[in-house]
GROMACS .gro file of C-alpha atoms in nm:
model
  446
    1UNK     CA    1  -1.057  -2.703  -3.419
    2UNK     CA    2  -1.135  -2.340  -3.305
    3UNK     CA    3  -1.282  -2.322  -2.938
    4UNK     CA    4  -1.600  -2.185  -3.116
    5UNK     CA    5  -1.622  -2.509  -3.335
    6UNK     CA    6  -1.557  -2.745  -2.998
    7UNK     CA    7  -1.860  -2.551  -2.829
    8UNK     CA    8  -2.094  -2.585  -3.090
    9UNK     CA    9  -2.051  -2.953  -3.162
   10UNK     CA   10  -2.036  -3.030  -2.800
   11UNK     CA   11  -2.395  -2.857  -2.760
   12UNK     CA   12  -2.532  -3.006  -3.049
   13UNK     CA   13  -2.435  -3.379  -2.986
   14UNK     CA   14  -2.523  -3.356  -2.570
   15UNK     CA   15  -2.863  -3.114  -2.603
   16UNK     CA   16  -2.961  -2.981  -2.913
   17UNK     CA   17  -3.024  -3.327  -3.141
   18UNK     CA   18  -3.197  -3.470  -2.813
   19UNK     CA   19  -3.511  -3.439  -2.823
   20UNK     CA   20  -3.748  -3.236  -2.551
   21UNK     CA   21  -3.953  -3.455  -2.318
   22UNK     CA   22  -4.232  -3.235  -2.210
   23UNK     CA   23  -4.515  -3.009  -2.386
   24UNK     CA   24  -4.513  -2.695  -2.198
   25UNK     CA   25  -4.822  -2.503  -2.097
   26UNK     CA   26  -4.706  -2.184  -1.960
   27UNK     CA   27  -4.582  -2.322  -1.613
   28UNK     CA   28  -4.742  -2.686  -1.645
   29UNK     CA   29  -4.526  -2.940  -1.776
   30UNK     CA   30  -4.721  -3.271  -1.949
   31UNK     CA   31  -4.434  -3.540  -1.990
   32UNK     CA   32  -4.426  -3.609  -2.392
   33UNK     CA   33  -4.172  -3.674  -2.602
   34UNK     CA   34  -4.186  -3.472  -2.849
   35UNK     CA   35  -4.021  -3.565  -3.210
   36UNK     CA   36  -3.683  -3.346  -3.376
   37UNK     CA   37  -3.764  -3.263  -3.724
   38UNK     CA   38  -3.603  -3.454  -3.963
   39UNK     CA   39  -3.469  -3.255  -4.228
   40UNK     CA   40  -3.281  -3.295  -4.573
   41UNK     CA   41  -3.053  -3.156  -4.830
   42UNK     CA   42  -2.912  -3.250  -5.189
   43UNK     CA   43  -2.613  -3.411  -5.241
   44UNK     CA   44  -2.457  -3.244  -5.545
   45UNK     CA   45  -2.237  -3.540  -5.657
   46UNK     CA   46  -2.549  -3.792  -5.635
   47UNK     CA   47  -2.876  -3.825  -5.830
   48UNK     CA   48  -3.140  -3.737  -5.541
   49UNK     CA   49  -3.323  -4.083  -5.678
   50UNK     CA   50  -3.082  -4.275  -5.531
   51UNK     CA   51  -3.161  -4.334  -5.138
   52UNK     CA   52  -2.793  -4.192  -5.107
   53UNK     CA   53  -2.886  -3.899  -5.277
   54UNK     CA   54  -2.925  -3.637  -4.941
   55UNK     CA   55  -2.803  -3.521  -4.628
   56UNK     CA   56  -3.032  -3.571  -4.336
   57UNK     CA   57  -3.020  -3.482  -3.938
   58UNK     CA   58  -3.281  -3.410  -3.678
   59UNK     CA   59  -3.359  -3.105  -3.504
   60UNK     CA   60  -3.519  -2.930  -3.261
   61UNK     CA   61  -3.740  -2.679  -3.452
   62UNK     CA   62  -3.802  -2.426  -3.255
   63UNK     CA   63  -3.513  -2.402  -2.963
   64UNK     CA   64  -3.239  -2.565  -3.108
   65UNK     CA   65  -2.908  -2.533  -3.286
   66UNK     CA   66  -3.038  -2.350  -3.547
   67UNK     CA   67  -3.186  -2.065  -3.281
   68UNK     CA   68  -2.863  -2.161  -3.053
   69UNK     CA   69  -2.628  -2.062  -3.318
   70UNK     CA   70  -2.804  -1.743  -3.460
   71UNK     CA   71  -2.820  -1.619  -3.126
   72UNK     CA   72  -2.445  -1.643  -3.083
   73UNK     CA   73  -2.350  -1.495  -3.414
   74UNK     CA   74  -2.517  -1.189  -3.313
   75UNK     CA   75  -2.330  -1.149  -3.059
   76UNK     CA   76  -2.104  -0.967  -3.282
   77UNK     CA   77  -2.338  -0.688  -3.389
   78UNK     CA   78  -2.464  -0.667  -3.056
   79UNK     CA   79  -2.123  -0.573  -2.932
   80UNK     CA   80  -2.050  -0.306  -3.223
   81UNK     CA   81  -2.422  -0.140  -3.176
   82UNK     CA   82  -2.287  -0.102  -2.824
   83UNK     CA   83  -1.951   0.023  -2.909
   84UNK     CA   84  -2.102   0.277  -3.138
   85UNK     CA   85  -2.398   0.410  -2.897
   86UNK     CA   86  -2.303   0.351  -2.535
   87UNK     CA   87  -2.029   0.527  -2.430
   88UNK     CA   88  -1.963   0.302  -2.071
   89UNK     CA   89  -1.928  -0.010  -2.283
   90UNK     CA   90  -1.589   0.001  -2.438
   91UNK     CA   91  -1.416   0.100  -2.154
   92UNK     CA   92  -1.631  -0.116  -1.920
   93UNK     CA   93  -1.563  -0.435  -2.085
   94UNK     CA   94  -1.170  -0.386  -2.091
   95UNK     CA   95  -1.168  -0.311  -1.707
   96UNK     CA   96  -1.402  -0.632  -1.654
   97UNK     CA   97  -1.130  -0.820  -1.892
   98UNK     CA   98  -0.885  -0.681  -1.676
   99UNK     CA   99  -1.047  -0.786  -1.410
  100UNK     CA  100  -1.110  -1.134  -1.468
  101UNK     CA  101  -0.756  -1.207  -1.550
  102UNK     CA  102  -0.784  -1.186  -1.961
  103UNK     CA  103  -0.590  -0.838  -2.013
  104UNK     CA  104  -0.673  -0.636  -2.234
  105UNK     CA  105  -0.809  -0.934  -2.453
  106UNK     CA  106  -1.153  -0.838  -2.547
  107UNK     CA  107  -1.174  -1.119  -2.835
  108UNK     CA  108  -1.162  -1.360  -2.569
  109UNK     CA  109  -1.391  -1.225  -2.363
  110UNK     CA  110  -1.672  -1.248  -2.634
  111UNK     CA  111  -1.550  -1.547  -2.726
  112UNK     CA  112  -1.688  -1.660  -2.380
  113UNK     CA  113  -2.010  -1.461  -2.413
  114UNK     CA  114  -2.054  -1.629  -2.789
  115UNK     CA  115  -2.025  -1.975  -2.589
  116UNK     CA  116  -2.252  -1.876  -2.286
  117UNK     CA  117  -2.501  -1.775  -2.513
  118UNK     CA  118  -2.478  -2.090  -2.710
  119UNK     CA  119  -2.529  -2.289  -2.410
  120UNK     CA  120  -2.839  -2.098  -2.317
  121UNK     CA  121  -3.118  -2.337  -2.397
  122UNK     CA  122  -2.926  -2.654  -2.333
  123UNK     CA  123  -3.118  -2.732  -2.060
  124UNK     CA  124  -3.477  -2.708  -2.239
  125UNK     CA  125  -3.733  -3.015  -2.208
  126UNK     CA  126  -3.974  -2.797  -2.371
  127UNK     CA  127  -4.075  -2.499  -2.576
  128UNK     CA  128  -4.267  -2.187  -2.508
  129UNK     CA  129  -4.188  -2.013  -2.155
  130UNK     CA  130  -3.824  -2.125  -2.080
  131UNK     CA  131  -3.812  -2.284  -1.734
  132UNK     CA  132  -3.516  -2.441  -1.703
  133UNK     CA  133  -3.250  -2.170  -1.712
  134UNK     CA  134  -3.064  -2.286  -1.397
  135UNK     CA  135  -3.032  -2.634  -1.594
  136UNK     CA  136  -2.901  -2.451  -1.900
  137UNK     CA  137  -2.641  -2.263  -1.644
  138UNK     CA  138  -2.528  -2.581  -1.482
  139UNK     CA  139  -2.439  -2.711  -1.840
  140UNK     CA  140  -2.230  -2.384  -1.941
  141UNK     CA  141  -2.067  -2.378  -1.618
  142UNK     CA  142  -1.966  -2.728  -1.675
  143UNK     CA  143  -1.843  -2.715  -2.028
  144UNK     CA  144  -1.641  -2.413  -1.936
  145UNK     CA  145  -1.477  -2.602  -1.599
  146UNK     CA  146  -1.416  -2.900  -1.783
  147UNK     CA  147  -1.320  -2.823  -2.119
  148UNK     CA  148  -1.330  -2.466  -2.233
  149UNK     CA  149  -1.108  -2.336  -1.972
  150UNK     CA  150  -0.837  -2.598  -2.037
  151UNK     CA  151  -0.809  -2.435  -2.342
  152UNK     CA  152  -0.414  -2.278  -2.399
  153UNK     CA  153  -0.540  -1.978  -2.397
  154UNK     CA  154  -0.610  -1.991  -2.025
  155UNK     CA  155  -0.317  -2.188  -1.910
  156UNK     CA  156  -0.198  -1.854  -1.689
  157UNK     CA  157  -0.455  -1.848  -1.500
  158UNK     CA  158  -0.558  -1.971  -1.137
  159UNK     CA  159  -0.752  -2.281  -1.044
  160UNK     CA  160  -0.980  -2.003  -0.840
  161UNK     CA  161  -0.975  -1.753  -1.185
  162UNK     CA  162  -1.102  -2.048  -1.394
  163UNK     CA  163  -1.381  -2.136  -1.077
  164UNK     CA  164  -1.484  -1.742  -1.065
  165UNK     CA  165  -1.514  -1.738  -1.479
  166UNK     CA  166  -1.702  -2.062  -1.518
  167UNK     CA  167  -1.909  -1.943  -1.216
  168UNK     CA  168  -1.968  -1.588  -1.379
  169UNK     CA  169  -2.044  -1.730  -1.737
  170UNK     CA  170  -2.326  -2.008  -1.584
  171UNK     CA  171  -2.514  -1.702  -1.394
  172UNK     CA  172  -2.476  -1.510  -1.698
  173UNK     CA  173  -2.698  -1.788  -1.842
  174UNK     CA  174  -2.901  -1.878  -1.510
  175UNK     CA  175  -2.989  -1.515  -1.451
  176UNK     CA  176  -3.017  -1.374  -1.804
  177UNK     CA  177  -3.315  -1.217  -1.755
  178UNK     CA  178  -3.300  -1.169  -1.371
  179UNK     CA  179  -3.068  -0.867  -1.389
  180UNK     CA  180  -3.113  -0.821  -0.990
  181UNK     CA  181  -2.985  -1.151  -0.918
  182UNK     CA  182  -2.679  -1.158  -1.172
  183UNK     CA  183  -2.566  -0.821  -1.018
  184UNK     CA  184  -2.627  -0.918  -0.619
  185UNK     CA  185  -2.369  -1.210  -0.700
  186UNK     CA  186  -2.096  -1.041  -0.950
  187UNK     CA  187  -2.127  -0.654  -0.878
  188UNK     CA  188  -1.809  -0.673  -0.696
  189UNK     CA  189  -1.613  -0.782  -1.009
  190UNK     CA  190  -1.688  -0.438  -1.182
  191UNK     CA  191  -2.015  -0.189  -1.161
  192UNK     CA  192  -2.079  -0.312  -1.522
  193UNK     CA  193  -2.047  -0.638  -1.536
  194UNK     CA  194  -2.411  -0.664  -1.615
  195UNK     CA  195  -2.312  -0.575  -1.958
  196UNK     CA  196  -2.231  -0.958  -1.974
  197UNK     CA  197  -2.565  -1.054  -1.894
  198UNK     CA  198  -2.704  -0.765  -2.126
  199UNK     CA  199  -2.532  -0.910  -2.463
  200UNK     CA  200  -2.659  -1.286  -2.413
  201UNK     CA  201  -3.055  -1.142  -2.308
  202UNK     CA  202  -2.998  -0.932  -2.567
  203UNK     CA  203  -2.916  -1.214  -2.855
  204UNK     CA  204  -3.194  -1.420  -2.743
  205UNK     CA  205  -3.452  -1.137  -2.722
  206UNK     CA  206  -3.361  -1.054  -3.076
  207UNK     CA  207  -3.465  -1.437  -3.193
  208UNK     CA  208  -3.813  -1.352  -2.995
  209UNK     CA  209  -3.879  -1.194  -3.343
  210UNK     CA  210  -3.965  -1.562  -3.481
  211UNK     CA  211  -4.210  -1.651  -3.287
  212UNK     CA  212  -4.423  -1.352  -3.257
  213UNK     CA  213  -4.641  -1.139  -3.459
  214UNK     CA  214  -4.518  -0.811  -3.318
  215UNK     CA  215  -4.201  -0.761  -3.184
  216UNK     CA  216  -4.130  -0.435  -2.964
  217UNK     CA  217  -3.761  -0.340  -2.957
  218UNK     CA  218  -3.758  -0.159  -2.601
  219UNK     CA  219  -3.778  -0.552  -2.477
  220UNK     CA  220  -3.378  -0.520  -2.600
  221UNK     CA  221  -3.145  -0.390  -2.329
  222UNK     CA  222  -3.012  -0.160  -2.470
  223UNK     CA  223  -3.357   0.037  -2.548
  224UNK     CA  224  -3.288   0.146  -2.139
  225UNK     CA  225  -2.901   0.310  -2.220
  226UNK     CA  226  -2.977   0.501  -2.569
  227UNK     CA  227  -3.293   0.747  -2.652
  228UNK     CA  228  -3.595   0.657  -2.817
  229UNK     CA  229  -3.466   0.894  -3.120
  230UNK     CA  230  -3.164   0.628  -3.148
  231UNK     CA  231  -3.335   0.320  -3.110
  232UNK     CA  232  -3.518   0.471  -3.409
  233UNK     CA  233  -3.260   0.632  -3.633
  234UNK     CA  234  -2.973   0.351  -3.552
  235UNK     CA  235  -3.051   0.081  -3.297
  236UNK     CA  236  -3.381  -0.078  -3.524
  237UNK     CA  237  -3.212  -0.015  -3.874
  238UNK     CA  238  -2.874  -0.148  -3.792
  239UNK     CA  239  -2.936  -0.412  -3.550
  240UNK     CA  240  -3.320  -0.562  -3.532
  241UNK     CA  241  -3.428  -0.527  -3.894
  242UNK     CA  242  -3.090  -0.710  -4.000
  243UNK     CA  243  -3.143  -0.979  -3.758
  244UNK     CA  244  -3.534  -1.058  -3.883
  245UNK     CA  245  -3.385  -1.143  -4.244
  246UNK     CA  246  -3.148  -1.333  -4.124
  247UNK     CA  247  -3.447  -1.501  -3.933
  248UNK     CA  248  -3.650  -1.508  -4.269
  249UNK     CA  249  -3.309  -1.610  -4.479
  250UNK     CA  250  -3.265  -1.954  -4.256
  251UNK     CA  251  -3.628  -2.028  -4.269
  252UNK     CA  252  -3.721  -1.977  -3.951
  253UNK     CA  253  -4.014  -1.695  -3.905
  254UNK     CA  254  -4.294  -1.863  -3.761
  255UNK     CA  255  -4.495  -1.544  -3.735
  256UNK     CA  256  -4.517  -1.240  -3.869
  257UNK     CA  257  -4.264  -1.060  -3.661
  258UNK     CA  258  -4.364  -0.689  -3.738
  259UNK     CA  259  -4.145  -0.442  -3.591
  260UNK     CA  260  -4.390  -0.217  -3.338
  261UNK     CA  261  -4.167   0.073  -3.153
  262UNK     CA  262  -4.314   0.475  -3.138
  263UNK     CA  263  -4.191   0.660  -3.432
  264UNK     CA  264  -4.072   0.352  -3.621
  265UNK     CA  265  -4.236   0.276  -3.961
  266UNK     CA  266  -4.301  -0.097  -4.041
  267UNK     CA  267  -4.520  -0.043  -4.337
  268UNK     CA  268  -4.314  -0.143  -4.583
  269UNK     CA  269  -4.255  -0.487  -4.441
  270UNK     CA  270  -4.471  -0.763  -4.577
  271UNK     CA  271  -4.464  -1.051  -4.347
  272UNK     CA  272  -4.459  -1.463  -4.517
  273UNK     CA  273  -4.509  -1.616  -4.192
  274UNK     CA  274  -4.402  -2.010  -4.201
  275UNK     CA  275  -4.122  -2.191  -4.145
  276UNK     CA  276  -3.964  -2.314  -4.473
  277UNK     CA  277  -3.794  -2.613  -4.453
  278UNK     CA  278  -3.573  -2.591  -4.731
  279UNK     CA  279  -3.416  -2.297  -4.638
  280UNK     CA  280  -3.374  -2.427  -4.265
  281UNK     CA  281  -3.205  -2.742  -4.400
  282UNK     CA  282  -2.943  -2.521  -4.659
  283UNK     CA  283  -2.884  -2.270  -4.415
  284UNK     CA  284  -2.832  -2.547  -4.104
  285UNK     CA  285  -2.607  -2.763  -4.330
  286UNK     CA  286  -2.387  -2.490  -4.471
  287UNK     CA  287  -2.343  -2.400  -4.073
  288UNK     CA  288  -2.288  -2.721  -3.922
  289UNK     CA  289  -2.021  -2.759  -4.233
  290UNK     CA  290  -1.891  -2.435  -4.120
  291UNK     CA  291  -1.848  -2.494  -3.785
  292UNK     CA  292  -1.725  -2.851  -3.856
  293UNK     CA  293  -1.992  -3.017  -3.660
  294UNK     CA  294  -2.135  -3.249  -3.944
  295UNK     CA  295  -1.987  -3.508  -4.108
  296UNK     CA  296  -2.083  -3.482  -4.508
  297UNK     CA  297  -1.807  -3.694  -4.627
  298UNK     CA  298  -1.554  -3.985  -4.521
  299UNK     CA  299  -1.226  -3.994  -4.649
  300UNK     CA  300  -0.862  -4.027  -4.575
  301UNK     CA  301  -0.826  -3.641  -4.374
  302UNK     CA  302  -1.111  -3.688  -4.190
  303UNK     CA  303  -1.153  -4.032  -4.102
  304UNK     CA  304  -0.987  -3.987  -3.762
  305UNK     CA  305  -1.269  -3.731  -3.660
  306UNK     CA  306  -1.492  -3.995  -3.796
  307UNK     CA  307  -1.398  -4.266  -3.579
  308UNK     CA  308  -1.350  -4.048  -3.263
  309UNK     CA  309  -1.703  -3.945  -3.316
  310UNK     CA  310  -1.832  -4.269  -3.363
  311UNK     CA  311  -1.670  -4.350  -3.023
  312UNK     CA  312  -1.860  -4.043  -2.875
  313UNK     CA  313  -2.182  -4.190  -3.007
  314UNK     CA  314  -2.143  -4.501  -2.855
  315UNK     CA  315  -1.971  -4.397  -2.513
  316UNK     CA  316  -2.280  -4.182  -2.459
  317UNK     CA  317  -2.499  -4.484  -2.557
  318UNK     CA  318  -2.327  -4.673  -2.262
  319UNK     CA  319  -2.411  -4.411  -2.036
  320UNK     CA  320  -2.759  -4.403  -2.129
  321UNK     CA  321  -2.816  -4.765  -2.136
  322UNK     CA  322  -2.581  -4.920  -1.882
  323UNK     CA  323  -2.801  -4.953  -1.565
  324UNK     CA  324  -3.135  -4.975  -1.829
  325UNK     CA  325  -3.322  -5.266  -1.924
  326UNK     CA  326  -3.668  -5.318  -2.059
  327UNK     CA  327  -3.881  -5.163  -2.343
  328UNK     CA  328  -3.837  -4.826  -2.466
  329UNK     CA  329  -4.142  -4.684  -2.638
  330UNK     CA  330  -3.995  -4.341  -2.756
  331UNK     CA  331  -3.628  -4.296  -2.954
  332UNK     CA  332  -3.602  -3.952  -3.096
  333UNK     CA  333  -3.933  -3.876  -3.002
  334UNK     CA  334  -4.087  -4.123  -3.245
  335UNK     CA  335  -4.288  -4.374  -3.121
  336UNK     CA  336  -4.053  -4.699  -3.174
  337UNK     CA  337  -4.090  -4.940  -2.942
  338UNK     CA  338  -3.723  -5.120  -2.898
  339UNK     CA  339  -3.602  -5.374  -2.599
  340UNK     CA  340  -3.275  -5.242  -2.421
  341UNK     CA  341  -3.104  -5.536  -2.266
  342UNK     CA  342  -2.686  -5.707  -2.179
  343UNK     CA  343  -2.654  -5.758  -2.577
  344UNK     CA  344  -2.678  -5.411  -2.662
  345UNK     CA  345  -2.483  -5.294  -2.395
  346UNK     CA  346  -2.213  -5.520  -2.452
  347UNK     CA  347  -2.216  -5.458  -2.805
  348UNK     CA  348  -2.155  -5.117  -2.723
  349UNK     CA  349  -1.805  -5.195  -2.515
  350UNK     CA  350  -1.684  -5.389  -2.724
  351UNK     CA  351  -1.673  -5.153  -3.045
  352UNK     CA  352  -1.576  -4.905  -2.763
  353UNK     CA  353  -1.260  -5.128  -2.664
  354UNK     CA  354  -1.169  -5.193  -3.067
  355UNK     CA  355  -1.215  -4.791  -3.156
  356UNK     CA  356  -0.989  -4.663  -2.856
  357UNK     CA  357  -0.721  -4.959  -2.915
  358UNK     CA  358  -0.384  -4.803  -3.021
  359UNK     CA  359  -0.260  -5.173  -3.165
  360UNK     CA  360  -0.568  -5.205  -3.382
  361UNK     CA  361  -0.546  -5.052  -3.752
  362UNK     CA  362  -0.745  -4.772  -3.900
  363UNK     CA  363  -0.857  -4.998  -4.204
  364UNK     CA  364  -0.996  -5.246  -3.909
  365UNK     CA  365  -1.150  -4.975  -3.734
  366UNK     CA  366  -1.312  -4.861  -4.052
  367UNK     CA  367  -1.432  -5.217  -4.155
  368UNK     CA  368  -1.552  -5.236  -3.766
  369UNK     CA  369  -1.796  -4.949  -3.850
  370UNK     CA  370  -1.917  -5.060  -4.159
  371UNK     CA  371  -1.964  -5.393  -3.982
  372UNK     CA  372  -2.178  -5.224  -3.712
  373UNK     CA  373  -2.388  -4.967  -3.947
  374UNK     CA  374  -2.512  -5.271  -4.182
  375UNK     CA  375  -2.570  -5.537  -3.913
  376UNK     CA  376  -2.935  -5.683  -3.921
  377UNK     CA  377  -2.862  -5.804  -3.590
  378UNK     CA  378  -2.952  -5.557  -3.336
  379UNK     CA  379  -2.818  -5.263  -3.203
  380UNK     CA  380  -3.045  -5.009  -3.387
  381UNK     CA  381  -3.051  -4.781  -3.092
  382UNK     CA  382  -2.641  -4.778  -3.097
  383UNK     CA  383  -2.649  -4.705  -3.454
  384UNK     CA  384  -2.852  -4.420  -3.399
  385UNK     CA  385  -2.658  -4.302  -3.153
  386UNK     CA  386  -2.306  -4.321  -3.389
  387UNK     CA  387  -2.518  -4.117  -3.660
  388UNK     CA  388  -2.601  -3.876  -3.396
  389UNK     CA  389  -2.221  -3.874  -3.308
  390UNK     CA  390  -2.159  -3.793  -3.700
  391UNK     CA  391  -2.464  -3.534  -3.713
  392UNK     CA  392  -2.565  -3.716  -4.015
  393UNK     CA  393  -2.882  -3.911  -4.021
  394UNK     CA  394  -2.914  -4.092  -4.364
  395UNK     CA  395  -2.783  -4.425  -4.335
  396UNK     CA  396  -2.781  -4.449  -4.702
  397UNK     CA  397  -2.495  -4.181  -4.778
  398UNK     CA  398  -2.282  -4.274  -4.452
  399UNK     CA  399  -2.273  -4.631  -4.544
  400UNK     CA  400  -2.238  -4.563  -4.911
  401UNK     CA  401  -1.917  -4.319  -4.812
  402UNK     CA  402  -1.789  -4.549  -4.562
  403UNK     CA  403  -1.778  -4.883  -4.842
  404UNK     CA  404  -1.589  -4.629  -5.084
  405UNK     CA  405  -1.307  -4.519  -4.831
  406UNK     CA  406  -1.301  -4.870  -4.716
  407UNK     CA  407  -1.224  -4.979  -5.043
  408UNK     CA  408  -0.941  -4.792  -5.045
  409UNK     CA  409  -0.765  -4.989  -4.825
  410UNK     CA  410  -0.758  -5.324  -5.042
  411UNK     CA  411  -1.024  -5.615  -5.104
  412UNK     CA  412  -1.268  -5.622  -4.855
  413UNK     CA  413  -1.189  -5.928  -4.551
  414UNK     CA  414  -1.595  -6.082  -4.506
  415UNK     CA  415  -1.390  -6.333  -4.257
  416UNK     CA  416  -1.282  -6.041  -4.025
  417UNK     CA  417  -1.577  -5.859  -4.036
  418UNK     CA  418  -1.780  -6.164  -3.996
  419UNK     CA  419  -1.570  -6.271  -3.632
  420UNK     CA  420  -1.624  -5.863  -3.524
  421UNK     CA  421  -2.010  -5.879  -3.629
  422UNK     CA  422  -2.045  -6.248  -3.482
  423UNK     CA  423  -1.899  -6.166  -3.169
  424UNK     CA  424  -2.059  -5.793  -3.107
  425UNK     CA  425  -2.399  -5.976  -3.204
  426UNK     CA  426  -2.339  -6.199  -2.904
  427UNK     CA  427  -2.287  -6.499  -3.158
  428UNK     CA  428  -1.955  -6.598  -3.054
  429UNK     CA  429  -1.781  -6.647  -2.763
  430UNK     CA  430  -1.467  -6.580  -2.973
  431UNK     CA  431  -1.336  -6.210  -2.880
  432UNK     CA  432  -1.113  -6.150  -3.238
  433UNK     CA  433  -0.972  -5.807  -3.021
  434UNK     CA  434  -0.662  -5.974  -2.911
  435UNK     CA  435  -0.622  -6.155  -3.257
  436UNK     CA  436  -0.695  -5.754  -3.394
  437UNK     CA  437  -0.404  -5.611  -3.201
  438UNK     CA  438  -0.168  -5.900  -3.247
  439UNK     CA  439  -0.239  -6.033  -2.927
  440UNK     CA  440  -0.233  -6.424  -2.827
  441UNK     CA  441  -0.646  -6.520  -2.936
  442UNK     CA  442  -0.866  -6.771  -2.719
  443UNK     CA  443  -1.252  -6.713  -2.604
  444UNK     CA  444  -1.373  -6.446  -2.382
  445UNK     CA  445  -0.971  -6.242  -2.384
  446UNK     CA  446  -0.985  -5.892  -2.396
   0.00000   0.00000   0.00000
């Protein structure tokens, strides 16, 4: 999986499909959960009758993946308009890639900026003004610490190179529109290292164009390194206007997003404000597929992924609900009042022990899962958690895919799954784990 695919899968399954917790009011912040929209798309191989018959997931709406992920792709056109009309910026960005201990490898270095600026509202607990850039920092500093920069690619490098670039990525988020700041605490790296800064401001100031009725391109930083007679002639025509149908192609122009810059004519442009949800739906599923951060079918070459991110679904259910008990009146943002107790919780380390056992079988593990997803017993909240883990919401197609590849492994063993389902349901005292992995059986091993 390419380092983009990691990032974007990471931020989706830890922020993006959560859902925000506050409604903001400019700087007042009223605790509220507030719901992910649930959307949907055809199956092509399945009458949509059937209750099988679509994809489904949960977003954030307005600051989510789908505004996450456009704002990174532009990060490529952002860097060409650049190229093309600044003439620091080419020769800037190699020095800083010098600098930082990359060569002359200026694919990497985007790379990085393309994750940074993925990572950018990660931290959000609420829409409108964003107030919780330092929180969306911390989480791309992280991610790049702890996983991205353990990557092969950066294998030469320093302990204190890979501290400095995770540092310099996070304020690149923190600070993104505090130029001042960014530049007081990397200036000595290069004189232009604000460029950095400048192409993730500049991604997510282009996605301002969804959510207002006029947009003014001199907001864009590089409206303060060309003349007006370029943002005109090159920088609007090449750059914003493109970005604004991609905003109207996914669905996503809640306004009417006019174009209002001296000298530019708009005219022409008829606005359809409104988001449209089947074109957010195709456009987020066709993504998600692309970036391999969805699971739309179960078979024998992916079934591994499937499993490991079923066990990310449920590890991150234990650390939710370890040290919780007691009602829960909100899952999702949905009002759905559930009790979190020592059954769930259990539950949840127990498929967590069978899933990471090397002794125990994939056709187990896969009749495990099935066991789990159709249990009546409990563990709804786990359940969701798994889907979450998959990206893929309908219950209906998962389980539907899951019997079929499960059948491929012979008749179907109702005694097994009955002594995993019994004993994760807190039934019996009878752990089959040891019995699963060949091990002596007898209650409570394992």
């Amino acid at each position: 999986m390419s380092n983009i695919n990691k990032a974007v899968h990471y931020a989706n399954f830890h922020y993006y499909s959560k859902p925000l917790s506050v409604v903001n009011l400019r700087k007042l912040q009223i605790p509220y959960p507030v719901s992910l929209k649930k959307i949907q798309h055809k199956r092509e191989d399945v009458p949509i009758q059937k209750e099988a018959g679509t994809f489904e997931t949960y977003i954030r709406l307005s600051h989510g993946m789908p505004h996450a992920s456009a704002a990174m792709e532009s990060i490529t056109q952002i860097d060409h308009i650049y190229t093309k009309y600044d003439a620091d910026y080419d020769s800037s960005m190699l020095e800083i890639c010098e600098k930082l201990g990359l060569g002359n490898n200026i694919a990497l270095l985007l790379e990085m900026v393309q994750i940074a600026t993925l990572f950018h509202d990660t931290g959000r607990l609420g829409d409108g003004m964003d107030l919780w850039d330092e929180d969306s920092g911390n989480h791309c500093e992280e991610y790049f610490r702890e996983i991205y920069l353990k990557s092969p690619e950066f294998k030469k490098l320093s302990s204190e190179q890979k501290v400095k670039l995770a540092k310099l990525f996070g304020d690149a988020v923190r600070f993104k529109d505090n130029q001042a700041t960014f530049m007081d605490l990397h200036a000595a790296i290069h004189p232009e290292v604000d460029y950095i800064r400048q192409l993730i401001n500049m991604a997510d100031t282009l996605e301002v164009i969804r959510t207002r009725d006029d947009f003014n391109p001199s907001r864009l930083p590089i409206a303060k390194r060309v003349s007006s007679e370029v943002m005109v002639k090159n920088i609007i025509p090449e750059l914003v206007i493109p970005h604004r149908d991609k905003i109207i192609e996914e669905g996503r122009l809640s306004r009417k997003g006019r174009i209002v810059y001296p000298g530019f004519d708009d005219s022409q442009y008829i606005p359809k404000p409104g988001y449209n949800d089947q074109k957010i739906a195709a456009s987020y599923f066709k993504k998600m597929q692309q970036y391999d951060a969805i699971v739309l079918k179960i078979n024998e070459t992916n079934i591994d992924e499937v499993i490991s991110r079923t066990l990310q679904g449920i590890k991150d259910y234990i650390k939710d609900y370890q040290n919780h008990s007691g009602f829960q009146f909100a899952h999702d943002g949905f009002f759905s009042a559930r009790y979190h107790g020592k059954l769930g919780v259990n539950r949840a380390l127990f498929y967590q022990r069978l899933f990471e056992s090397g002794a125990v079988s994939m056709d187990t593990k896969v009749l495990a899962l099935h066991t789990l997803l159709i249990s009546r017993d409990g563990g709804r909240t786990l359940k969701d958690y798994v889907y979450r883990g998959m990206n893929q919401r309908n219950s209906y197609t998962v389980i539907e895919q899951l019997c079929t590849h499960l059948s491929s492994y012979g008749p179907y063993d109702s005694v097994q799954a009955a002594s995993i389902a019994d004993f994760a349901n807190g039934k019996s005292k009878m752990d089959p784990l040891p019995r699963l992995e060949g091990r002596r059986t007898g209650p409570e091993l394992g």
